[in-house]
XYZ file of C-alpha atoms in Angstrom:
673
model
C -18.863 13.246 3.005
C -20.037 13.461 6.609
C -18.490 16.004 8.943
C -16.219 13.815 11.077
C -13.330 15.850 12.545
C -10.737 13.058 12.766
C -10.810 12.469 8.994
C -8.200 15.244 8.733
C -5.683 12.794 10.260
C -5.693 10.747 7.033
C -3.929 11.419 3.772
C -6.075 11.992 0.677
C -6.091 8.401 -0.609
C -6.812 6.967 2.853
C -9.664 9.461 3.268
C -11.128 8.461 -0.106
C -11.163 4.817 1.011
C -12.554 5.536 4.479
C -15.400 7.747 3.245
C -16.412 5.609 0.249
C -20.197 5.478 0.188
C -21.757 2.555 -1.689
C -20.624 -0.373 -3.830
C -17.517 -2.556 -4.021
C -14.189 -0.951 -3.124
C -10.694 -2.282 -3.816
C -7.905 -0.627 -1.814
C -4.491 -1.406 -3.320
C -2.275 -0.773 -0.295
C 1.455 -0.711 -0.977
C 3.869 -1.916 1.704
C 3.922 0.396 4.727
C 1.120 2.661 3.483
C -1.153 2.283 6.517
C -3.697 -0.357 5.489
C -4.461 -1.280 9.128
C -5.030 2.389 9.923
C -7.317 2.709 6.888
C -9.435 -0.298 7.876
C -9.722 0.872 11.495
C -10.821 4.346 10.426
C -13.290 2.815 7.948
C -14.986 0.834 10.730
C -15.081 3.922 12.952
C -16.479 6.042 10.096
C -19.264 3.569 9.325
C -20.341 3.473 12.973
C -20.050 7.264 13.341
C -22.285 7.750 10.290
C -25.092 5.535 11.563
C -24.321 1.952 10.538
C -25.228 -0.486 13.311
C -21.991 -2.128 14.570
C -23.428 -5.660 14.485
C -24.159 -5.229 10.782
C -20.443 -4.818 9.984
C -18.255 -7.869 9.325
C -14.452 -7.502 9.432
C -12.493 -10.502 8.092
C -8.759 -10.859 8.759
C -6.198 -13.661 8.681
C -5.454 -13.659 12.415
C -7.660 -12.956 15.392
C -5.018 -10.591 16.769
C -5.242 -8.475 13.609
C -9.014 -8.209 14.015
C -8.688 -7.289 17.687
C -6.053 -4.671 16.893
C -8.190 -3.039 14.202
C -11.333 -3.086 16.314
C -9.586 -1.647 19.377
C -8.192 1.156 17.185
C -11.632 1.722 15.671
C -13.184 1.917 19.149
C -10.666 4.555 20.261
C -11.288 6.613 17.107
C -15.080 6.321 17.183
C -15.212 7.213 20.883
C -13.972 10.690 19.958
C -17.229 11.289 18.105
C -19.411 9.569 20.699
C -19.753 6.156 18.987
C -18.886 2.659 20.205
C -18.314 -0.172 17.657
C -18.249 -2.904 20.306
C -20.632 -5.292 18.531
C -18.798 -5.460 15.190
C -18.347 -8.997 13.911
C -14.573 -9.403 13.632
C -12.327 -12.417 13.173
C -10.678 -14.802 10.770
C -12.508 -16.466 7.906
C -12.372 -19.734 9.844
C -13.643 -18.342 13.148
C -16.555 -16.511 11.488
C -17.341 -19.651 9.492
C -17.484 -21.625 12.732
C -19.767 -19.055 14.344
C -22.185 -19.071 11.406
C -22.160 -22.866 11.073
C -23.070 -23.267 14.755
C -26.141 -21.139 14.065
C -27.079 -22.835 10.774
C -25.741 -26.380 11.334
C -29.009 -28.087 10.302
C -29.127 -26.314 6.946
C -25.811 -27.858 5.867
C -26.369 -31.237 7.515
C -23.978 -30.829 10.456
C -24.411 -32.403 13.876
C -24.757 -29.649 16.501
C -21.934 -31.174 18.591
C -19.334 -31.118 15.795
C -15.746 -30.312 16.810
C -12.864 -28.882 14.808
C -9.528 -30.597 14.155
C -6.363 -28.549 14.095
C -3.811 -29.284 11.363
C -1.885 -31.781 13.472
C -4.995 -33.779 14.340
C -6.184 -33.680 10.736
C -2.826 -35.148 9.671
C -3.162 -37.864 12.331
C -6.635 -38.754 11.071
C -5.259 -38.892 7.528
C -2.541 -41.194 8.883
C -5.128 -43.526 10.436
C -7.008 -43.760 7.143
C -3.695 -44.348 5.348
C -2.847 -47.234 7.680
C -6.350 -48.766 7.388
C -5.980 -48.959 3.614
C -2.579 -50.614 3.892
C -0.837 -47.737 2.146
C 1.989 -47.535 4.688
C 4.956 -49.899 4.710
C 4.696 -51.208 1.130
C 7.534 -51.861 -1.275
C 7.238 -48.311 -2.640
C 7.069 -45.419 -0.212
C 3.585 -43.884 -0.204
C 3.393 -40.114 0.506
C 3.480 -39.292 4.214
C 0.367 -38.191 6.053
C 1.357 -34.496 6.023
C 1.960 -34.604 2.272
C -1.383 -36.352 1.770
C -3.113 -33.651 3.825
C -1.397 -30.918 1.787
C -2.574 -32.522 -1.469
C -6.110 -32.867 -0.124
C -6.151 -29.262 1.126
C -4.846 -27.956 -2.192
C -7.629 -29.732 -4.084
C -10.299 -28.378 -1.732
C -9.119 -24.763 -1.421
C -8.231 -24.308 -5.082
C -11.349 -26.214 -6.192
C -9.200 -28.319 -8.520
C -9.409 -32.064 -9.083
C -6.618 -34.417 -8.151
C -5.576 -34.990 -11.771
C -4.853 -31.241 -12.080
C -3.132 -30.772 -8.720
C -0.684 -33.685 -8.751
C 1.225 -32.985 -12.013
C 1.594 -29.283 -11.233
C 2.278 -29.238 -7.490
C 3.133 -32.815 -6.421
C 4.570 -34.509 -9.545
C 6.376 -37.178 -7.493
C 2.959 -38.439 -6.330
C 1.317 -38.842 -9.757
C 1.655 -42.649 -9.690
C -0.506 -42.737 -6.558
C -3.524 -40.927 -8.050
C -6.061 -43.730 -7.566
C -4.766 -44.669 -4.117
C -4.968 -41.028 -3.020
C -8.568 -40.804 -4.215
C -9.447 -43.825 -2.091
C -7.543 -42.364 0.853
C -9.410 -39.049 0.632
C -12.753 -40.880 0.430
C -11.852 -42.753 3.619
C -10.669 -39.543 5.314
C -13.945 -37.777 4.478
C -15.956 -40.732 5.759
C -14.082 -40.855 9.075
C -14.619 -37.131 9.670
C -18.324 -37.326 8.947
C -18.896 -40.456 11.032
C -17.210 -38.848 14.025
C -18.733 -35.362 13.641
C -15.392 -33.605 13.226
C -14.346 -30.941 10.710
C -10.963 -29.732 9.530
C -10.124 -26.121 8.651
C -10.914 -26.679 4.970
C -14.394 -27.945 5.849
C -15.219 -24.707 7.647
C -14.692 -22.704 4.463
C -16.403 -25.211 2.169
C -19.502 -25.385 4.367
C -19.676 -21.585 4.688
C -19.407 -21.258 0.897
C -22.269 -23.736 0.513
C -24.331 -21.817 3.069
C -23.635 -18.455 1.407
C -24.654 -19.794 -2.000
C -27.751 -21.703 -0.814
C -30.719 -20.473 -2.923
C -32.939 -19.689 0.075
C -30.607 -19.295 3.064
C -27.821 -17.490 1.173
C -29.754 -14.246 0.530
C -30.928 -14.129 4.150
C -27.369 -14.652 5.369
C -26.145 -11.896 3.044
C -28.726 -9.497 4.470
C -27.232 -10.079 7.915
C -24.459 -7.550 7.111
C -24.619 -4.095 5.541
C -20.840 -3.888 5.097
C -18.102 -6.521 4.771
C -14.431 -5.531 5.049
C -11.565 -7.926 4.201
C -7.875 -7.562 5.039
C -4.964 -9.167 3.091
C -7.204 -9.946 0.141
C -4.236 -11.024 -1.978
C -3.924 -14.087 0.302
C -7.473 -15.400 -0.174
C -8.157 -18.655 -2.005
C -10.869 -19.611 -4.486
C -13.284 -20.819 -1.790
C -12.947 -17.591 0.194
C -13.633 -15.555 -2.947
C -16.742 -17.655 -3.579
C -17.871 -17.008 0.006
C -17.674 -13.263 -0.576
C -19.489 -13.499 -3.897
C -22.306 -15.363 -2.157
C -22.416 -12.946 0.774
C -22.597 -9.881 -1.509
C -25.080 -10.998 -4.183
C -27.728 -8.444 -3.246
C -25.751 -6.138 -0.940
C -22.694 -4.786 -2.842
C -20.977 -3.005 0.055
C -17.676 -4.901 0.089
C -14.286 -3.333 0.853
C -11.151 -5.426 0.322
C -7.623 -4.275 1.118
C -4.452 -5.900 -0.145
C -1.215 -5.672 -2.092
C -0.819 -7.881 -5.142
C 2.957 -7.365 -4.834
C 2.863 -9.253 -1.519
C 0.936 -12.321 -2.711
C 3.383 -15.068 -1.668
C 1.212 -17.902 -0.374
C 0.276 -19.889 -3.474
C 1.581 -23.007 -1.707
C -1.448 -22.571 0.587
C -3.694 -22.185 -2.495
C -3.832 -18.380 -2.236
C -4.992 -17.070 -5.609
C -3.557 -13.743 -6.766
C -6.238 -13.549 -9.472
C -8.812 -12.894 -6.720
C -7.274 -9.446 -6.379
C -6.267 -8.831 -9.987
C -9.761 -9.782 -11.220
C -11.732 -8.171 -8.367
C -13.288 -5.506 -10.641
C -14.526 -8.312 -12.943
C -15.980 -10.304 -10.041
C -17.680 -7.204 -8.600
C -18.771 -4.819 -11.389
C -18.736 -1.138 -10.529
C -15.670 -1.437 -8.313
C -13.945 1.736 -7.162
C -10.148 1.353 -6.925
C -8.147 3.447 -4.446
C -4.357 3.144 -4.370
C -2.328 3.925 -1.234
C 1.203 5.012 -2.220
C 2.355 7.176 0.688
C 4.768 4.968 2.653
C 5.220 5.575 6.394
C 7.804 2.809 6.993
C 10.862 3.037 4.746
C 13.158 5.857 3.778
C 13.131 6.974 0.146
C 16.315 5.221 -1.069
C 14.883 1.868 0.052
C 11.654 2.576 -1.825
C 13.590 3.533 -4.959
C 15.126 0.046 -4.886
C 11.881 -1.804 -4.139
C 9.910 0.171 -6.739
C 12.374 -0.883 -9.428
C 12.387 -4.459 -8.180
C 8.617 -4.935 -8.383
C 8.419 -3.061 -11.699
C 9.740 -6.301 -13.228
C 6.400 -8.035 -12.489
C 4.453 -8.869 -15.641
C 0.972 -8.188 -14.239
C 0.259 -5.920 -11.303
C -1.569 -2.864 -10.027
C 0.794 0.023 -10.755
C 1.877 1.979 -7.702
C 4.927 4.149 -7.113
C 5.585 4.297 -3.391
C 7.054 7.474 -1.945
C 8.217 8.053 1.606
C 6.985 10.571 4.142
C 10.222 9.929 6.108
C 12.546 11.484 3.555
C 16.089 10.537 2.628
C 18.491 8.114 4.249
C 21.357 5.750 3.382
C 21.125 3.827 0.124
C 20.637 0.055 0.365
C 23.900 -1.911 0.168
C 24.515 -4.878 -2.128
C 27.303 -6.943 -0.566
C 29.113 -9.638 -2.535
C 30.817 -12.030 -0.093
C 33.535 -14.558 -0.802
C 31.562 -17.392 0.829
C 29.073 -18.139 3.613
C 31.576 -17.547 6.465
C 32.347 -14.128 4.968
C 28.601 -13.439 4.711
C 28.128 -14.473 8.354
C 31.056 -12.298 9.452
C 29.673 -9.268 7.619
C 26.192 -9.698 9.100
C 27.422 -10.183 12.672
C 29.902 -7.294 12.493
C 27.278 -4.950 11.037
C 24.670 -6.029 13.594
C 27.099 -5.182 16.399
C 28.028 -1.870 14.765
C 24.359 -0.818 14.617
C 23.877 -2.035 18.191
C 26.715 0.228 19.355
C 24.995 3.089 17.517
C 21.855 2.515 19.598
C 19.797 0.128 17.437
C 18.562 -2.681 19.685
C 19.084 -6.239 18.472
C 15.331 -6.837 18.319
C 15.035 -3.916 15.897
C 17.295 -5.768 13.449
C 16.287 -8.802 11.378
C 18.085 -11.317 9.177
C 15.765 -12.725 6.504
C 16.179 -15.758 4.239
C 14.139 -17.719 1.714
C 14.348 -21.093 3.485
C 14.949 -22.004 7.127
C 18.156 -24.020 6.564
C 19.929 -21.009 5.039
C 20.600 -19.541 8.494
C 22.446 -22.638 9.792
C 26.012 -21.320 9.567
C 24.952 -17.865 10.796
C 23.375 -19.397 13.904
C 26.679 -21.132 14.700
C 28.538 -17.823 14.390
C 25.994 -15.991 16.548
C 26.356 -18.604 19.285
C 30.149 -18.458 19.053
C 30.096 -14.692 19.544
C 27.471 -14.741 22.291
C 24.729 -12.875 20.420
C 21.194 -13.928 21.476
C 18.684 -14.498 18.700
C 15.111 -15.641 18.164
C 14.338 -17.674 15.067
C 10.782 -17.485 13.791
C 9.320 -20.839 12.829
C 9.516 -24.167 14.610
C 7.033 -25.808 16.915
C 3.764 -24.012 17.583
C 2.088 -24.036 20.986
C -0.664 -26.465 19.980
C 1.876 -28.839 18.425
C 3.520 -29.440 21.809
C 2.630 -32.946 23.002
C 1.563 -32.009 26.546
C -0.766 -29.248 25.306
C -2.364 -31.615 22.791
C -2.859 -34.195 25.574
C -4.791 -31.787 27.788
C -6.917 -30.439 24.945
C -7.737 -34.013 23.897
C -9.324 -34.580 27.316
C -11.557 -31.533 26.827
C -12.378 -32.615 23.274
C -13.649 -35.983 24.505
C -16.022 -34.207 26.866
C -17.204 -31.987 24.003
C -17.542 -34.752 21.391
C -17.265 -38.354 22.707
C -17.117 -39.603 19.090
C -13.751 -37.890 18.587
C -11.667 -40.972 17.829
C -8.333 -39.166 17.669
C -8.806 -37.575 21.088
C -9.672 -40.977 22.614
C -6.643 -42.671 21.064
C -4.330 -39.905 22.263
C -5.604 -40.001 25.851
C -5.809 -43.789 26.179
C -2.279 -44.344 24.853
C -0.900 -42.111 27.606
C -1.655 -44.939 30.039
C 0.706 -47.758 30.882
C 0.067 -50.980 28.959
C -2.341 -49.492 26.414
C -1.397 -49.638 22.737
C -3.368 -49.347 19.507
C -5.317 -52.612 19.919
C -6.347 -51.952 23.523
C -7.240 -48.342 22.733
C -9.468 -49.542 19.877
C -11.164 -52.027 22.240
C -11.733 -49.250 24.793
C -13.274 -47.017 22.142
C -15.601 -49.856 21.062
C -16.616 -50.222 24.712
C -17.589 -46.539 24.848
C -19.375 -46.770 21.477
C -21.466 -49.740 22.665
C -22.538 -47.604 25.646
C -23.880 -44.911 23.304
C -20.690 -42.856 23.422
C -21.119 -42.049 27.094
C -17.565 -41.008 27.990
C -18.107 -41.823 31.666
C -18.335 -45.540 30.902
C -14.597 -45.700 30.235
C -14.189 -46.339 33.969
C -15.746 -49.796 33.541
C -13.423 -50.904 30.726
C -11.315 -53.901 31.765
C -7.970 -52.670 30.538
C -4.477 -53.747 31.619
C -3.937 -53.915 35.378
C -1.326 -51.118 35.185
C -3.889 -48.779 33.621
C -7.046 -49.576 35.598
C -6.625 -46.905 38.269
C -5.981 -44.265 35.597
C -8.995 -45.470 33.591
C -11.187 -45.069 36.655
C -9.747 -41.589 37.192
C -10.557 -40.752 33.581
C -14.134 -41.920 34.086
C -14.438 -39.728 37.183
C -13.021 -36.751 35.287
C -15.519 -37.236 32.455
C -18.358 -37.443 34.990
C -17.243 -34.142 36.514
C -16.911 -32.427 33.115
C -20.239 -33.664 31.777
C -22.363 -33.154 34.865
C -21.591 -29.467 35.467
C -21.712 -26.173 33.620
C -18.449 -24.874 35.061
C -16.460 -22.305 33.122
C -13.644 -23.618 30.885
C -10.936 -22.451 33.303
C -12.498 -24.518 36.103
C -12.826 -27.540 33.826
C -9.212 -27.142 32.738
C -8.121 -27.051 36.366
C -9.789 -30.457 36.890
C -8.140 -31.802 33.737
C -4.747 -30.649 34.985
C -5.326 -32.355 38.342
C -5.869 -35.638 36.465
C -3.083 -35.150 33.910
C -0.130 -33.589 35.740
C 0.636 -36.706 37.866
C 1.182 -38.500 34.525
C 3.417 -35.766 33.112
C 6.731 -36.746 34.728
C 6.434 -40.288 33.416
C 5.595 -39.170 29.901
C 8.014 -36.374 29.001
C 11.273 -34.708 29.942
C 11.249 -31.269 31.546
C 7.826 -31.660 33.242
C 8.171 -28.401 35.216
C 8.297 -26.231 32.100
C 5.440 -28.188 30.556
C 3.360 -27.687 33.704
C 3.921 -23.934 33.322
C 2.506 -24.163 29.798
C -0.611 -25.798 31.199
C -0.955 -23.074 33.815
C -0.749 -20.537 30.964
C -3.414 -22.470 29.108
C -5.679 -22.204 32.153
C -5.125 -18.448 32.219
C -6.107 -18.223 28.549
C -9.294 -20.157 29.344
C -10.394 -17.519 31.885
C -11.635 -15.241 29.084
C -14.025 -17.859 27.633
C -17.527 -18.696 28.771
C -17.988 -22.125 27.143
C -15.756 -25.136 26.557
C -16.776 -25.281 22.920
C -15.809 -21.658 22.272
C -12.480 -22.103 24.060
C -11.509 -25.193 22.067
C -12.443 -23.784 18.689
C -10.892 -20.345 19.166
C -7.667 -21.847 20.483
C -7.373 -24.135 17.463
C -8.298 -21.474 14.912
C -5.848 -18.884 16.276
C -3.285 -20.598 18.520
C -0.463 -18.973 20.531
C 2.908 -18.929 18.790
C 5.275 -20.801 21.052
C 5.672 -22.929 24.128
C 7.967 -22.156 27.052
C 9.613 -25.543 27.294
C 11.207 -24.917 23.887
C 12.072 -21.263 24.318
C 15.267 -21.600 26.377
C 16.331 -19.385 29.274
C 15.652 -15.654 29.012
C 18.557 -13.273 28.485
C 19.361 -10.723 31.137
C 19.128 -7.789 28.728
C 15.876 -9.152 27.218
C 17.129 -8.361 23.715
C 17.722 -10.627 20.744
C 18.403 -10.536 17.035
C 15.504 -11.647 14.839
C 16.100 -14.475 12.355
C 13.166 -15.263 10.094
C 12.116 -16.799 6.841
C 10.679 -14.200 4.485
C 7.214 -15.773 4.681
C 7.217 -15.557 8.492
C 8.442 -11.949 8.327
C 5.503 -10.744 6.230
C 3.727 -8.000 8.147
C 6.818 -7.189 10.232
C 9.195 -4.237 10.042
C 12.644 -3.501 11.485
C 15.080 -0.582 11.549
C 17.762 -2.732 9.915
C 17.158 -5.684 7.580
C 19.732 -8.123 6.203
C 18.602 -10.344 3.321
C 21.109 -13.190 2.968
C 21.687 -15.712 0.157
C 20.288 -13.371 -2.506
C 21.503 -15.584 -5.339
C 19.821 -17.663 -8.016
C 18.853 -21.064 -6.712
C 18.026 -19.586 -3.312
C 16.067 -16.480 -4.409
C 14.340 -17.484 -6.597
C 14.372 -20.926 -5.051
C 15.374 -23.653 -7.490
C 12.257 -25.491 -6.288
C 9.984 -22.702 -7.548
C 11.162 -22.014 -11.088
C 8.956 -24.440 -12.979
C 6.667 -21.818 -14.476
C 6.468 -18.084 -15.117
C 3.801 -17.828 -12.389
C 6.148 -19.391 -9.836
C 8.994 -17.048 -10.772
C 6.610 -14.086 -10.504
C 5.740 -15.193 -6.981
C 9.429 -15.519 -6.094
C 9.867 -11.915 -7.255
C 7.103 -10.920 -4.853
C 8.866 -12.871 -2.076
C 11.997 -10.778 -2.686
C 9.870 -7.615 -2.641
C 8.320 -8.550 0.703
C 11.801 -9.068 2.176
C 13.177 -5.719 1.038
C 10.107 -3.733 2.103
C 10.484 -4.826 5.751
C 13.346 -2.309 6.229
C 12.773 1.102 7.794
C 16.212 2.755 7.757
C 18.950 0.378 6.594
C 18.853 -2.454 4.058
C 21.666 -4.914 3.320
C 21.321 -7.450 0.520
C 24.048 -10.109 0.638
C 25.072 -13.028 -1.539
C 28.081 -15.380 -1.269
C 30.079 -16.221 -4.383
C 30.929 -19.681 -3.075
C 28.644 -22.022 -1.168
C 29.220 -25.516 0.176
C 27.003 -28.564 -0.288
C 25.644 -29.850 3.031
C 22.908 -32.241 1.985
C 25.047 -35.283 2.803
C 26.822 -33.731 5.785
C 29.940 -31.519 6.060
C 31.854 -31.425 2.778
C 34.521 -29.492 0.878
C 32.423 -29.760 -2.284
C 31.231 -26.341 -3.342
C 29.714 -24.371 -6.180
C 29.678 -20.775 -7.381
C 26.549 -18.636 -7.249
C 25.127 -15.948 -9.472
C 23.510 -12.785 -8.185
C 19.727 -13.137 -8.027
C 18.121 -12.457 -11.382
C 15.751 -10.085 -9.564
C 18.682 -7.774 -8.761
C 18.800 -6.428 -12.297
C 21.177 -3.689 -13.392
C 18.340 -1.171 -13.021
C 17.773 -2.282 -9.409
C 21.486 -2.320 -8.573
C 21.814 1.278 -9.833
C 19.881 2.359 -6.741
C 22.263 0.547 -4.343
C 25.799 1.001 -3.056
C 27.975 -2.026 -3.806
C 30.806 -3.537 -1.798
C 32.646 -6.824 -1.379
C 33.631 -8.706 1.749
C 36.278 -11.390 2.126
C 37.402 -11.068 -1.494
C 41.047 -10.147 -2.242
C 41.491 -6.866 -4.066
C 42.219 -7.255 -7.775
C 45.635 -6.184 -8.992
C 47.331 -6.233 -5.560
C 51.112 -6.168 -6.248
C 52.520 -5.804 -2.701
C 54.698 -2.883 -3.849
C 57.201 -5.118 -5.666
C 59.842 -3.643 -7.963
C 59.790 -4.752 -11.604
C 62.771 -7.106 -11.162
C 61.074 -8.761 -8.138
C 57.992 -9.846 -10.075
C 57.775 -13.437 -11.264
C 57.388 -14.242 -14.965
C 55.593 -17.575 -14.762
C 54.350 -17.258 -18.338
C 57.875 -17.377 -19.795
C 58.681 -20.403 -17.630
C 55.656 -22.217 -19.026
C 56.732 -21.424 -22.584
C 60.337 -22.416 -22.052
C 59.540 -25.893 -20.731
C 58.640 -26.887 -24.288
C 61.883 -25.607 -25.843
């Protein structure tokens, strides 16, 4: 071990991981055990001990996570006179894009290829679906988003359609042959127009990494590869790593098999469970010292996850000591559950816990509907995680489509989106305009000469002028975006409501562009790691700038709060009745419950209503009775304090004398005398 003074800041297991010398390393990091800290110190240690920063690759699932780790690593390394500024860090998709730009010819890519975000990929799937006449038939064909999900599942899990449909999309089995034809058409359209979707980025990188001649050279590019959230990787990502580490075994992966909850995105838990088989000679280090939750919460979560059939054994213990036991609250119905949550939130708020340090979690988004009504009624601000992402907002997509045309004039979707913003232009006219540009060798400037509808001719000429400006200069992306806004914002008021807020979004987009040096880099990075929300949907700010957090469990992964309320903890909701078809699905639902409970730092409330009402067909008095979640076994409940809310006390006699009590039983018997 090298003499690096700041290693004393780590606990023993973290230090073992950080100072590991050679060969594959699996770090099993329990919830709240400091995995980000461990990765940051590992990067700093490698640089401090002589590894060149640009020969280190750090792979994460968000760009922000990579930036956070690298900024921490820089601060740590600076204390020993090192600077890891040239470390390769980013998401799998962003690194794939960077490598494919360098090696495009090897894998048969056009140098000018552009990347579709998920929304654009779905639109392209929709165009192919319409071309084949699969929309509007007597039987409803799967929607474009469903088709894209099926396609993505096949690609990322490396499974054929006949395997995927019965297991994951059984209602689509009758469309097997039509879906094959649709996916062939979708692939053809992408390749003809030099566009790639997110799945392509991984597939092409995997091919590059496993190329017999280029693969070994690519692998030699990095001395060390570090991967975060390894339990969330899919089969293609695992194959990428196997290709990148064929001759150079220095691979460190960090993850928690107990938090593998993304199988619907083709994440494969076996990547982590079988890591020592995939990479012989693996050293396994387990992080069990929890810095987040108090010990009573960990006693509950340890017992909960102990029910898993196959896992890496870890017994988390807290450095924060004792605290209140988690509470299991049985409520009469949903209104009683809502009342308990709101009253307890306000009680903690009065005790000094800010609203934003409290979170209500649920398995599915619709389960918070009645709670949201109660929060509004009682004037409690809240922020619900989920909903429309920044790049899904129509006005943002419009502006980016204009830049995408300048980057890749063959981008059919971008052309259709921009042209149909203009008065009098529909699908047929847009197709004619695109043919006009194609006949001119895909010179985007020639759109000005297209004889479109009279109402659109001035705008078409303006579009041609804009394309001339964008293509004839090497201005920075922020300057180009300013020109795009000058063309687009006069159209905004006629296209959408609330144009002022939307214009502010575009100004924000221009500010984001300031940090990029090329249009290509700006477009790709924005699509691969987009902002979370858009101001026109956020509503007015609150004066106290505080709000309660509402979140699905999947969106809450990675977060932590002082107080956590898990609602609807009953069978049918957790586990979801849509995810009980196999033992593997139920195991994943158990991990979903574990993720929810391990978000709590100080206080944990687990609630379930005895009665719930059916709302699928609108408001109704029809109701059913729930059962406590099967995951809350007797052994788990032993670690919790139990209470009821909204349920009448059993045996209540109102203090009546014996002669005042009614004998209904004798009346019932006597009626038959």
